[in-house]
Short mmCIF file of C-alpha atoms in Angstrom, two decimals:
data_model
loop_
_atom_site.label_atom_id
_atom_site.label_comp_id
_atom_site.label_asym_id
_atom_site.label_seq_id
_atom_site.Cartn_x
_atom_site.Cartn_y
_atom_site.Cartn_z
CA UNK N 1 187.82 16.51 121.09
CA UNK N 2 189.64 13.36 122.10
CA UNK N 3 193.35 13.95 122.74
CA UNK N 4 196.17 11.59 123.45
CA UNK N 5 199.13 12.67 125.61
CA UNK N 6 202.24 10.56 125.45
CA UNK N 7 204.77 10.84 128.29
CA UNK N 8 208.52 10.27 128.37
CA UNK N 9 209.48 6.72 127.38
CA UNK N 10 212.59 5.03 125.99
CA UNK N 11 210.65 3.73 123.02
CA UNK N 12 209.35 7.13 121.92
CA UNK N 13 210.75 9.02 119.00
CA UNK N 14 213.91 10.34 120.61
CA UNK N 15 213.39 14.00 119.91
CA UNK N 16 209.91 13.85 121.36
CA UNK N 17 211.34 12.13 124.43
CA UNK N 18 212.70 15.47 125.66
CA UNK N 19 209.35 16.66 126.95
CA UNK N 20 207.18 16.50 123.82
CA UNK N 21 203.48 16.59 124.55
CA UNK N 22 201.72 15.03 121.55
CA UNK N 23 198.09 15.57 120.69
CA UNK N 24 196.69 13.17 118.10
CA UNK N 25 192.91 13.40 117.69
CA UNK N 26 192.80 10.49 115.27
CA UNK N 27 194.97 7.42 114.80
CA UNK N 28 195.79 5.66 111.55
CA UNK N 29 194.79 2.06 111.99
CA UNK N 30 197.55 0.62 109.82
CA UNK N 31 201.10 1.65 109.09
CA UNK N 32 201.20 3.15 105.58
CA UNK N 33 204.17 3.65 103.30
CA UNK N 34 205.20 7.23 102.45
CA UNK N 35 204.00 6.75 98.86
CA UNK N 36 200.40 6.19 100.00
CA UNK N 37 199.96 9.32 102.10
CA UNK N 38 199.77 13.08 101.79
CA UNK N 39 201.26 15.07 104.64
CA UNK N 40 202.45 18.53 105.56
CA UNK N 41 204.66 19.25 108.57
CA UNK N 42 205.48 22.74 109.84
CA UNK N 43 208.48 23.09 112.18
CA UNK N 44 208.90 26.28 114.24
CA UNK N 45 211.92 27.62 116.12
CA UNK N 46 211.16 28.91 119.65
CA UNK N 47 210.59 32.65 119.16
CA UNK N 48 212.75 34.99 121.27
CA UNK N 49 210.92 38.30 121.54
CA UNK N 50 212.02 41.19 123.75
CA UNK N 51 214.47 38.90 125.53
CA UNK N 52 211.77 36.36 126.40
CA UNK N 53 211.43 32.83 125.08
CA UNK N 54 207.87 32.57 123.74
CA UNK N 55 207.76 28.91 122.70
CA UNK N 56 205.02 28.03 125.21
CA UNK N 57 202.93 30.99 124.05
CA UNK N 58 203.42 29.99 120.41
CA UNK N 59 202.35 26.42 121.18
CA UNK N 60 199.12 27.64 122.80
CA UNK N 61 198.43 29.93 119.85
CA UNK N 62 198.86 27.07 117.40
CA UNK N 63 196.66 24.80 119.50
CA UNK N 64 193.94 27.44 119.58
CA UNK N 65 194.27 27.98 115.82
CA UNK N 66 193.49 24.32 115.23
CA UNK N 67 190.75 23.89 117.82
CA UNK N 68 188.88 27.21 117.64
CA UNK N 69 185.63 27.24 115.60
CA UNK N 70 186.03 28.75 112.14
CA UNK N 71 184.53 32.23 111.80
CA UNK N 72 183.39 31.53 108.25
CA UNK N 73 186.32 32.82 106.22
CA UNK N 74 186.46 29.55 104.30
CA UNK N 75 183.19 28.21 102.80
CA UNK N 76 181.24 29.51 105.83
CA UNK N 77 182.25 26.47 107.86
CA UNK N 78 181.76 26.59 111.63
CA UNK N 79 183.86 23.54 112.51
CA UNK N 80 187.40 23.97 113.71
CA UNK N 81 190.30 22.95 111.52
CA UNK N 82 190.92 20.02 113.87
CA UNK N 83 187.34 18.81 113.56
CA UNK N 84 187.42 19.05 109.78
CA UNK N 85 190.56 16.94 109.66
CA UNK N 86 189.00 14.35 111.96
CA UNK N 87 185.80 14.27 109.91
CA UNK N 88 187.91 13.53 106.82
CA UNK N 89 189.31 10.44 108.57
CA UNK N 90 192.77 12.02 108.68
CA UNK N 91 195.01 12.84 111.65
CA UNK N 92 196.94 15.82 113.00
CA UNK N 93 199.66 16.27 115.58
CA UNK N 94 200.88 19.27 117.53
CA UNK N 95 204.06 18.66 119.51
CA UNK N 96 206.63 20.73 121.38
CA UNK N 97 209.91 20.60 123.18
CA UNK N 98 212.36 23.29 124.24
CA UNK N 99 213.96 23.38 120.78
CA UNK N 100 210.83 23.86 118.73
CA UNK N 101 207.25 23.05 117.81
CA UNK N 102 205.90 20.77 115.08
CA UNK N 103 202.47 20.77 113.48
CA UNK N 104 201.64 17.84 111.19
CA UNK N 105 198.58 16.90 109.12
CA UNK N 106 198.47 13.44 107.52
CA UNK N 107 195.91 12.04 105.05
CA UNK N 108 196.01 8.28 104.30
CA UNK N 109 195.72 8.89 100.57
CA UNK N 110 196.84 11.07 97.70
CA UNK N 111 194.30 13.91 98.00
CA UNK N 112 194.14 17.55 96.96
CA UNK N 113 192.26 18.42 100.15
CA UNK N 114 195.54 18.77 102.02
CA UNK N 115 196.83 21.42 99.62
CA UNK N 116 194.05 23.93 100.39
CA UNK N 117 194.07 22.93 104.05
CA UNK N 118 197.81 23.69 104.33
CA UNK N 119 197.35 27.23 103.02
CA UNK N 120 194.34 27.70 105.28
CA UNK N 121 196.26 26.57 108.37
CA UNK N 122 199.23 28.83 107.68
CA UNK N 123 196.96 31.79 106.92
CA UNK N 124 195.18 31.38 110.25
CA UNK N 125 198.48 30.98 112.09
CA UNK N 126 199.65 34.30 110.68
CA UNK N 127 196.42 35.91 111.86
CA UNK N 128 196.67 34.53 115.37
CA UNK N 129 200.31 34.95 116.37
CA UNK N 130 200.65 38.70 115.85
CA UNK N 131 200.84 39.03 119.64
CA UNK N 132 202.26 36.28 121.81
CA UNK N 133 201.97 38.28 125.02
CA UNK N 134 198.22 37.85 125.32
CA UNK N 135 198.37 34.18 126.34
CA UNK N 136 198.58 32.79 129.86
CA UNK N 137 201.70 30.82 129.01
CA UNK N 138 204.37 30.76 131.70
CA UNK N 139 208.00 30.11 130.94
CA UNK N 140 209.60 27.17 132.72
CA UNK N 141 213.17 27.05 134.00
CA UNK N 142 214.65 25.71 130.76
CA UNK N 143 212.94 28.40 128.68
CA UNK N 144 214.35 31.02 131.04
CA UNK N 145 217.79 29.46 130.76
CA UNK N 146 217.62 29.53 126.97
CA UNK N 147 216.62 33.18 127.16
CA UNK N 148 219.62 34.19 129.28
CA UNK N 149 221.94 31.89 127.30
CA UNK N 150 220.98 33.58 123.99
CA UNK N 151 223.16 31.57 121.63
CA UNK N 152 222.84 33.16 118.20
CA UNK N 153 222.19 30.85 115.29
CA UNK N 154 224.11 32.97 112.76
CA UNK N 155 223.27 30.53 109.99
CA UNK N 156 221.98 32.05 106.73
CA UNK N 157 220.71 28.68 105.50
CA UNK N 158 218.37 28.23 108.44
CA UNK N 159 214.76 29.41 108.28
CA UNK N 160 213.01 29.73 111.66
CA UNK N 161 209.87 28.17 110.15
CA UNK N 162 210.10 25.32 107.65
CA UNK N 163 207.60 23.11 105.85
CA UNK N 164 207.99 19.54 104.62
CA UNK N 165 205.40 18.02 102.29
CA UNK N 166 204.75 14.50 101.02
CA UNK N 167 202.40 13.38 98.26
CA UNK N 168 199.65 15.75 97.11
CA UNK N 169 200.63 18.39 99.66
CA UNK N 170 203.65 19.30 97.55
CA UNK N 171 201.37 21.26 95.19
CA UNK N 172 200.71 23.71 98.04
CA UNK N 173 204.35 24.81 98.34
CA UNK N 174 204.16 27.77 95.88
CA UNK N 175 201.08 29.05 97.74
CA UNK N 176 202.84 28.76 101.12
CA UNK N 177 205.89 30.87 100.27
CA UNK N 178 204.37 34.27 101.06
CA UNK N 179 202.79 32.96 104.27
CA UNK N 180 206.12 31.47 105.36
CA UNK N 181 207.85 34.79 104.69
CA UNK N 182 205.40 36.52 107.01
CA UNK N 183 206.27 34.07 109.77
CA UNK N 184 209.98 34.48 109.16
CA UNK N 185 209.54 38.25 109.45
CA UNK N 186 207.81 37.69 112.78
CA UNK N 187 210.93 35.86 113.98
CA UNK N 188 213.10 38.72 112.77
CA UNK N 189 211.88 41.06 115.51
CA UNK N 190 214.90 43.13 116.65
CA UNK N 191 216.72 41.83 119.67
CA UNK N 192 219.61 44.09 120.62
CA UNK N 193 220.44 42.60 123.99
CA UNK N 194 223.86 41.01 124.29
CA UNK N 195 224.31 37.78 126.19
CA UNK N 196 225.06 38.61 129.81
CA UNK N 197 228.19 37.19 131.41
CA UNK N 198 226.37 37.11 134.75
CA UNK N 199 222.73 36.19 134.04
CA UNK N 200 219.88 36.78 136.49
CA UNK N 201 216.57 34.90 136.83
CA UNK N 202 214.76 36.64 139.67
CA UNK N 203 212.18 33.98 140.48
CA UNK N 204 214.51 30.96 140.49
CA UNK N 205 217.05 29.61 142.96
CA UNK N 206 220.77 29.96 142.22
CA UNK N 207 221.53 27.64 139.33
CA UNK N 208 224.61 25.99 137.86
CA UNK N 209 224.40 25.12 134.16
CA UNK N 210 226.92 23.25 132.04
CA UNK N 211 226.38 23.60 128.29
CA UNK N 212 228.06 20.79 126.34
CA UNK N 213 228.19 21.21 122.55
CA UNK N 214 228.60 19.07 119.43
CA UNK N 215 229.05 20.60 115.97
CA UNK N 216 226.69 18.19 114.25
CA UNK N 217 223.29 16.61 114.70
CA UNK N 218 223.25 12.87 114.16
CA UNK N 219 222.15 9.71 115.88
CA UNK N 220 225.66 9.46 117.34
CA UNK N 221 225.69 12.94 118.90
CA UNK N 222 222.09 12.74 120.08
CA UNK N 223 222.50 9.42 121.87
CA UNK N 224 225.87 10.51 123.27
CA UNK N 225 224.20 13.61 124.72
CA UNK N 226 221.27 11.64 126.06
CA UNK N 227 223.56 9.03 127.64
CA UNK N 228 225.58 11.78 129.36
CA UNK N 229 222.42 13.54 130.54
CA UNK N 230 221.04 10.39 132.11
CA UNK N 231 224.42 9.60 133.64
CA UNK N 232 224.52 13.13 135.14
CA UNK N 233 221.09 12.76 136.73
CA UNK N 234 222.00 9.32 138.06
CA UNK N 235 225.47 10.05 139.43
CA UNK N 236 225.59 13.67 140.61
CA UNK N 237 224.31 13.62 144.18
CA UNK N 238 222.58 16.87 145.10
CA UNK N 239 219.61 17.70 147.38
CA UNK N 240 217.39 18.85 144.51
CA UNK N 241 217.08 16.48 141.57
CA UNK N 242 219.32 17.60 138.70
CA UNK N 243 217.86 17.72 135.20
CA UNK N 244 219.15 17.74 131.66
CA UNK N 245 217.77 18.96 128.35
CA UNK N 246 218.96 18.45 124.78
CA UNK N 247 218.71 21.61 122.68
CA UNK N 248 218.95 21.78 118.87
CA UNK N 249 220.39 24.57 116.77
CA UNK N 250 221.21 24.62 113.04
CA UNK N 251 223.82 21.92 112.52
CA UNK N 252 224.67 21.69 116.21
CA UNK N 253 223.42 20.06 119.38
CA UNK N 254 223.76 21.18 122.99
CA UNK N 255 223.30 19.31 126.25
CA UNK N 256 222.23 21.45 129.23
CA UNK N 257 223.11 19.96 132.64
CA UNK N 258 221.16 21.88 135.29
CA UNK N 259 221.41 21.90 139.09
CA UNK N 260 219.70 24.25 141.56
CA UNK N 261 219.98 25.03 145.25
CA UNK N 262 220.78 27.82 147.67
CA UNK N 263 224.33 29.21 147.72
CA UNK N 264 225.53 26.76 150.36
CA UNK N 265 224.08 23.80 148.45
CA UNK N 266 225.62 25.07 145.22
CA UNK N 267 229.01 25.13 146.90
CA UNK N 268 228.62 21.58 148.21
CA UNK N 269 227.82 19.99 144.84
CA UNK N 270 229.87 22.33 142.62
CA UNK N 271 232.95 20.12 142.77
CA UNK N 272 230.90 17.04 141.85
CA UNK N 273 229.57 18.76 138.73
CA UNK N 274 233.05 20.00 137.81
CA UNK N 275 234.51 16.51 138.19
CA UNK N 276 231.70 15.00 136.12
CA UNK N 277 232.34 17.44 133.27
CA UNK N 278 236.13 17.28 133.55
CA UNK N 279 236.23 13.65 132.49
CA UNK N 280 233.04 13.64 130.45
CA UNK N 281 234.56 12.17 127.30
CA UNK N 282 235.91 9.22 129.27
CA UNK N 283 232.32 8.01 129.51
CA UNK N 284 232.83 6.30 126.16
CA UNK N 285 234.87 3.68 128.05
CA UNK N 286 232.13 3.03 130.61
CA UNK N 287 230.69 -0.50 130.40
CA UNK N 288 227.14 0.88 130.37
CA UNK N 289 227.83 2.75 127.10
CA UNK N 290 227.93 -0.46 125.08
CA UNK N 291 224.59 -1.54 126.53
CA UNK N 292 223.14 1.91 125.90
CA UNK N 293 224.46 1.96 122.33
CA UNK N 294 222.73 -1.33 121.56
CA UNK N 295 219.43 -0.13 123.03
CA UNK N 296 219.69 3.08 120.97
CA UNK N 297 219.66 1.04 117.77
CA UNK N 298 216.51 -0.73 118.96
CA UNK N 299 214.88 2.63 119.71
CA UNK N 300 215.64 3.89 116.19
CA UNK N 301 214.28 0.71 114.66
CA UNK N 302 211.09 0.98 116.70
CA UNK N 303 210.63 4.67 115.81
CA UNK N 304 211.08 3.97 112.12
CA UNK N 305 208.09 1.60 112.31
CA UNK N 306 205.79 4.36 113.63
CA UNK N 307 204.34 6.49 110.84
CA UNK N 308 203.87 9.76 112.72
CA UNK N 309 207.17 9.55 114.54
CA UNK N 310 209.11 8.84 111.37
CA UNK N 311 207.41 11.73 109.55
CA UNK N 312 208.11 14.14 112.39
CA UNK N 313 211.68 12.93 112.72
CA UNK N 314 212.39 13.44 109.04
CA UNK N 315 211.03 17.01 109.10
CA UNK N 316 212.85 17.76 112.36
CA UNK N 317 216.20 16.58 111.02
CA UNK N 318 215.80 18.66 107.85
CA UNK N 319 214.80 21.75 109.83
CA UNK N 320 217.90 21.58 112.05
CA UNK N 321 220.25 20.51 109.24
CA UNK N 322 221.19 17.17 110.72
CA UNK N 323 221.97 13.72 109.39
CA UNK N 324 219.12 11.23 109.00
CA UNK N 325 219.16 8.65 111.79
CA UNK N 326 218.38 5.73 109.50
CA UNK N 327 221.81 6.14 107.87
CA UNK N 328 223.54 5.01 111.06
CA UNK N 329 224.12 1.27 111.50
CA UNK N 330 226.01 1.57 114.77
CA UNK N 331 225.71 4.27 117.43
CA UNK N 332 229.17 5.57 118.35
CA UNK N 333 230.16 7.82 121.25
CA UNK N 334 231.12 11.29 120.00
CA UNK N 335 233.40 13.41 122.24
CA UNK N 336 232.02 16.85 123.07
CA UNK N 337 233.65 19.76 121.28
CA UNK N 338 232.97 22.47 123.87
CA UNK N 339 231.89 22.88 127.49
CA UNK N 340 230.61 26.21 128.83
CA UNK N 341 229.64 27.16 132.39
CA UNK N 342 226.84 29.42 133.56
CA UNK N 343 226.07 30.52 137.10
CA UNK N 344 222.63 32.10 137.34
CA UNK N 345 221.56 34.09 140.38
CA UNK N 346 218.22 35.54 141.53
CA UNK N 347 219.90 38.93 142.17
CA UNK N 348 222.66 40.61 140.18
CA UNK N 349 224.56 41.52 143.37
CA UNK N 350 225.14 37.80 144.10
CA UNK N 351 227.40 37.70 141.04
CA UNK N 352 229.52 40.39 142.72
CA UNK N 353 229.51 39.54 146.42
CA UNK N 354 228.38 36.75 148.73
CA UNK N 355 228.34 36.92 152.53
CA UNK N 356 227.56 34.72 155.50
CA UNK N 357 224.42 35.00 157.60
CA UNK N 358 224.40 35.83 161.32
CA UNK N 359 227.43 33.83 162.40
CA UNK N 360 231.00 34.17 163.63
CA UNK N 361 233.23 35.02 161.84
CA UNK N 362 231.84 37.49 159.36
CA UNK N 363 232.83 36.39 155.85
CA UNK N 364 232.41 38.13 152.52
CA UNK N 365 233.68 37.12 149.08
CA UNK N 366 233.82 39.41 146.04
CA UNK N 367 234.52 38.89 142.36
CA UNK N 368 237.49 40.49 140.64
CA UNK N 369 236.82 41.01 136.95
CA UNK N 370 240.34 40.07 135.93
CA UNK N 371 242.28 37.11 134.56
CA UNK N 372 244.44 36.94 137.69
CA UNK N 373 244.09 33.44 139.16
CA UNK N 374 245.38 34.48 142.59
CA UNK N 375 242.96 34.88 145.50
CA UNK N 376 243.58 37.78 147.91
CA UNK N 377 242.43 37.35 151.50
CA UNK N 378 242.31 39.80 154.41
CA UNK N 379 241.42 38.88 158.02
CA UNK N 380 240.63 41.78 160.34
CA UNK N 381 240.72 41.11 164.08
CA UNK N 382 239.27 43.46 166.70
CA UNK N 383 239.80 42.65 170.40
CA UNK N 384 241.39 43.90 173.59
CA UNK N 385 244.94 45.17 173.24
CA UNK N 386 246.41 42.19 175.10
CA UNK N 387 244.76 39.78 172.67
CA UNK N 388 245.94 41.70 169.60
CA UNK N 389 249.49 41.75 170.97
CA UNK N 390 249.42 38.02 171.62
CA UNK N 391 248.19 37.21 168.12
CA UNK N 392 250.91 39.37 166.55
CA UNK N 393 253.59 37.78 168.76
CA UNK N 394 252.64 34.19 167.98
CA UNK N 395 252.40 34.80 164.21
CA UNK N 396 255.53 36.91 163.86
CA UNK N 397 257.90 35.47 166.47
CA UNK N 398 256.85 32.31 168.27
CA UNK N 399 255.28 30.20 165.54
CA UNK N 400 255.40 31.74 162.06
CA UNK N 401 253.35 30.09 159.34
CA UNK N 402 254.84 28.23 156.39
CA UNK N 403 253.34 30.68 153.90
CA UNK N 404 254.00 34.43 153.73
CA UNK N 405 251.58 36.80 155.44
CA UNK N 406 251.63 40.52 156.15
CA UNK N 407 250.43 41.92 159.47
CA UNK N 408 249.30 45.50 160.03
CA UNK N 409 248.32 46.81 163.47
CA UNK N 410 246.25 49.91 162.80
CA UNK N 411 245.22 50.57 166.41
CA UNK N 412 245.82 48.99 169.84
CA UNK N 413 242.54 47.06 169.42
CA UNK N 414 242.68 46.08 165.75
CA UNK N 415 244.94 44.34 163.26
CA UNK N 416 244.79 42.93 159.74
CA UNK N 417 246.41 39.79 158.35
CA UNK N 418 246.77 39.54 154.58
CA UNK N 419 248.00 36.84 152.21
CA UNK N 420 247.34 35.48 148.74
CA UNK N 421 246.78 31.90 147.61
CA UNK N 422 245.68 29.67 144.79
CA UNK N 423 242.18 28.23 145.04
CA UNK N 424 243.37 24.85 146.31
CA UNK N 425 245.41 26.53 149.10
CA UNK N 426 242.65 28.71 150.57
CA UNK N 427 241.08 26.22 152.96
CA UNK N 428 244.43 25.01 154.27
CA UNK N 429 245.87 28.53 154.80
CA UNK N 430 242.77 29.90 156.54
CA UNK N 431 242.49 26.76 158.67
CA UNK N 432 246.11 27.06 159.80
CA UNK N 433 245.60 30.70 160.77
CA UNK N 434 242.44 29.84 162.66
CA UNK N 435 244.11 27.01 164.57
CA UNK N 436 247.19 29.09 165.41
CA UNK N 437 245.15 32.05 166.67
CA UNK N 438 242.39 30.26 168.59
CA UNK N 439 244.63 27.57 170.11
CA UNK N 440 247.03 30.21 171.40
CA UNK N 441 244.26 32.31 172.94
CA UNK N 442 242.64 29.22 174.51
CA UNK N 443 245.89 27.81 175.93
CA UNK N 444 246.80 31.15 177.48
CA UNK N 445 243.27 31.61 178.86
CA UNK N 446 242.88 34.92 177.08
CA UNK N 447 239.40 34.35 175.72
CA UNK N 448 236.25 32.55 176.80
CA UNK N 449 233.51 33.64 174.38
CA UNK N 450 234.47 34.12 170.74
CA UNK N 451 231.66 36.30 169.37
CA UNK N 452 231.64 38.72 172.29
CA UNK N 453 235.39 39.00 173.00
CA UNK N 454 236.86 38.56 169.53
CA UNK N 455 235.70 40.05 166.26
CA UNK N 456 237.01 38.29 163.14
CA UNK N 457 236.12 39.53 159.67
CA UNK N 458 237.37 37.62 156.62
CA UNK N 459 237.23 39.08 153.12
CA UNK N 460 238.39 37.49 149.90
CA UNK N 461 238.49 38.62 146.28
CA UNK N 462 239.06 36.45 143.22
CA UNK N 463 237.90 35.68 139.68
CA UNK N 464 235.82 32.80 141.07
CA UNK N 465 232.04 33.04 141.60
CA UNK N 466 231.59 34.63 145.05
CA UNK N 467 229.52 31.72 146.43
CA UNK N 468 232.46 29.43 145.67
CA UNK N 469 235.11 31.58 147.36
CA UNK N 470 232.84 32.14 150.35
CA UNK N 471 232.43 28.37 150.68
CA UNK N 472 236.20 27.84 150.72
CA UNK N 473 236.64 30.54 153.38
CA UNK N 474 233.86 28.98 155.47
CA UNK N 475 235.53 25.58 155.28
CA UNK N 476 238.78 27.16 156.47
CA UNK N 477 237.08 28.92 159.38
CA UNK N 478 233.79 27.13 160.22
CA UNK N 479 231.00 29.25 161.67
CA UNK N 480 229.91 29.58 165.29
CA UNK N 481 226.50 30.97 166.27
CA UNK N 482 226.47 34.73 166.81
CA UNK N 483 223.84 37.43 167.09
CA UNK N 484 225.25 39.45 164.21
CA UNK N 485 223.35 41.57 161.70
CA UNK N 486 224.30 43.34 158.50
CA UNK N 487 223.27 46.55 156.79
CA UNK N 488 224.24 48.08 153.46
CA UNK N 489 227.01 50.65 153.74
CA UNK N 490 225.86 54.20 152.98
CA UNK N 491 227.94 56.86 151.25
CA UNK N 492 228.51 58.40 154.69
CA UNK N 493 229.79 55.06 156.01
CA UNK N 494 232.24 54.76 153.12
CA UNK N 495 233.46 58.34 153.65
CA UNK N 496 234.08 57.59 157.33
CA UNK N 497 235.94 54.35 156.56
CA UNK N 498 238.14 56.27 154.10
CA UNK N 499 238.67 59.00 156.74
CA UNK N 500 237.19 61.56 154.35
CA UNK N 501 233.99 62.62 156.11
CA UNK N 502 234.25 66.23 154.96
CA UNK N 503 235.52 65.55 151.44
CA UNK N 504 233.65 66.04 148.17
CA UNK N 505 231.99 63.12 146.38
CA UNK N 506 234.61 63.33 143.63
CA UNK N 507 237.47 63.13 146.13
CA UNK N 508 235.84 60.16 147.90
CA UNK N 509 235.43 58.33 144.58
CA UNK N 510 239.10 58.94 143.71
CA UNK N 511 240.23 57.62 147.09
CA UNK N 512 237.91 54.63 146.74
CA UNK N 513 239.29 53.90 143.26
CA UNK N 514 242.83 53.87 144.65
CA UNK N 515 241.87 51.61 147.56
CA UNK N 516 240.13 49.08 145.30
CA UNK N 517 242.52 49.15 142.34
CA UNK N 518 244.06 45.75 143.20
CA UNK N 519 242.73 42.49 144.58
CA UNK N 520 244.80 42.99 147.71
CA UNK N 521 243.40 46.47 148.20
CA UNK N 522 239.85 45.26 147.70
CA UNK N 523 240.26 42.51 150.27
CA UNK N 524 241.69 44.98 152.76
CA UNK N 525 238.90 47.54 152.42
CA UNK N 526 236.25 44.80 152.45
CA UNK N 527 237.56 43.41 155.73
CA UNK N 528 237.33 46.92 157.21
CA UNK N 529 233.79 47.38 155.95
CA UNK N 530 232.40 44.08 157.24
CA UNK N 531 234.13 44.46 160.62
CA UNK N 532 231.61 47.27 161.17
CA UNK N 533 228.65 45.06 160.26
CA UNK N 534 228.35 46.67 156.84
CA UNK N 535 228.34 45.25 153.33
CA UNK N 536 228.45 46.51 149.76
CA UNK N 537 226.73 45.09 146.67
CA UNK N 538 229.60 45.93 144.29
CA UNK N 539 232.76 47.98 144.11
CA UNK N 540 230.93 50.71 142.19
CA UNK N 541 229.98 53.52 144.56
CA UNK N 542 226.40 54.83 144.28
#
């Protein structure tokens, strides 16, 4: 079978431009008016089954349904449905993007053939998609993101599978109702999982996603979203190329801005993404918007002159309850109604804590599940008694800092400094402490080798993502090479740190709960834990 694949292009039908792969075995030689053709177009939502987006699997099933040889159920034919359509001089199209799949059959005449063919196609689809797990389809990043995002449609007027007919195909509608109901039941498979506040995709790098929403689907909102997506890719400078996708839901449109990297890379470009989204609606004043708006009108005009694109567009708009593009004479910028943020990690523990590698000082950041905007920081120092005394003297007597700190000396060789700060104060406060401590020790010739003579362990807790807080702490106290290692704290380690080695598990849990009840307490106990080369994955004891 001859197939035609059309790649991304500014002159394509705009919905297909977001990664539609189009297969058209036959081409109509001349553009025909809608009154001269018979067509049927099926539009499918991406199925979400057992918490997995199965749109790729559904696409492969539909493709196989069309191309597989007939087993003889209808008139003992051996040709595939696709071949029969081609032999009739007609055309078919199977297309997909991350929002859905479309299957179209078009005859260049008013013919009853399409009526029987429509029922036949839908009947075979129902036979073939009973199990979507038996395909070799692999979900891409965007499909995985849509799975963890799990935005519910909650729209009673939206059917997950719809059909649009033109010409003779309309006579098939009564015969298609029961078949459509079977498909809708397939989409109604129970899905009891709630959307996770801290999503995990195990086989992907840490990912930042911004979801920008509009409460309508129209030429204006679509081109606004597409303009912002292209602007994001062009302007946000990150090591790995950022991407965007436009996702449709009943009566609404979402723009996904996606950036990936390791934790350190995420920290470096996080502020750029935040700044881009903070002023996103100001893009309407950008000079390039006027140029883009004019080109959008040309794209719509060009698409309207392509038979298959215009048919698919019309069915797509109806399926997602949008406004027909041809009703728009001028493309206007539409401000976004909502912006959501997602941080996705390969391990659930990275949503709770983030720590440095083998470097001085040890740093760990943990998330507080609270609305408190204050960041609590504890710095534990272990060194010779003369060094500890000197640090206490300079901070308390000789050169106090301009922000309040508390100092606790818990042994001749160890001390803890604690303070709280807003997010924009963290780097400055930690940097001042670092400079005051290290400059004093250097000037008084008290230390020569940091990692071996001075142990510094910095712990912070906040409502911020841990990778972000860790990045701020690292900027305040940049790393030096050190031959440090980490291991997960055992229950015995925790009991020893709490000075409860002979206590019961219940008593240890009560003591732990008291120690970690506040952000300040959590920072203090964390600094103690990491000073021993230990770490925890969360504040919940095993």
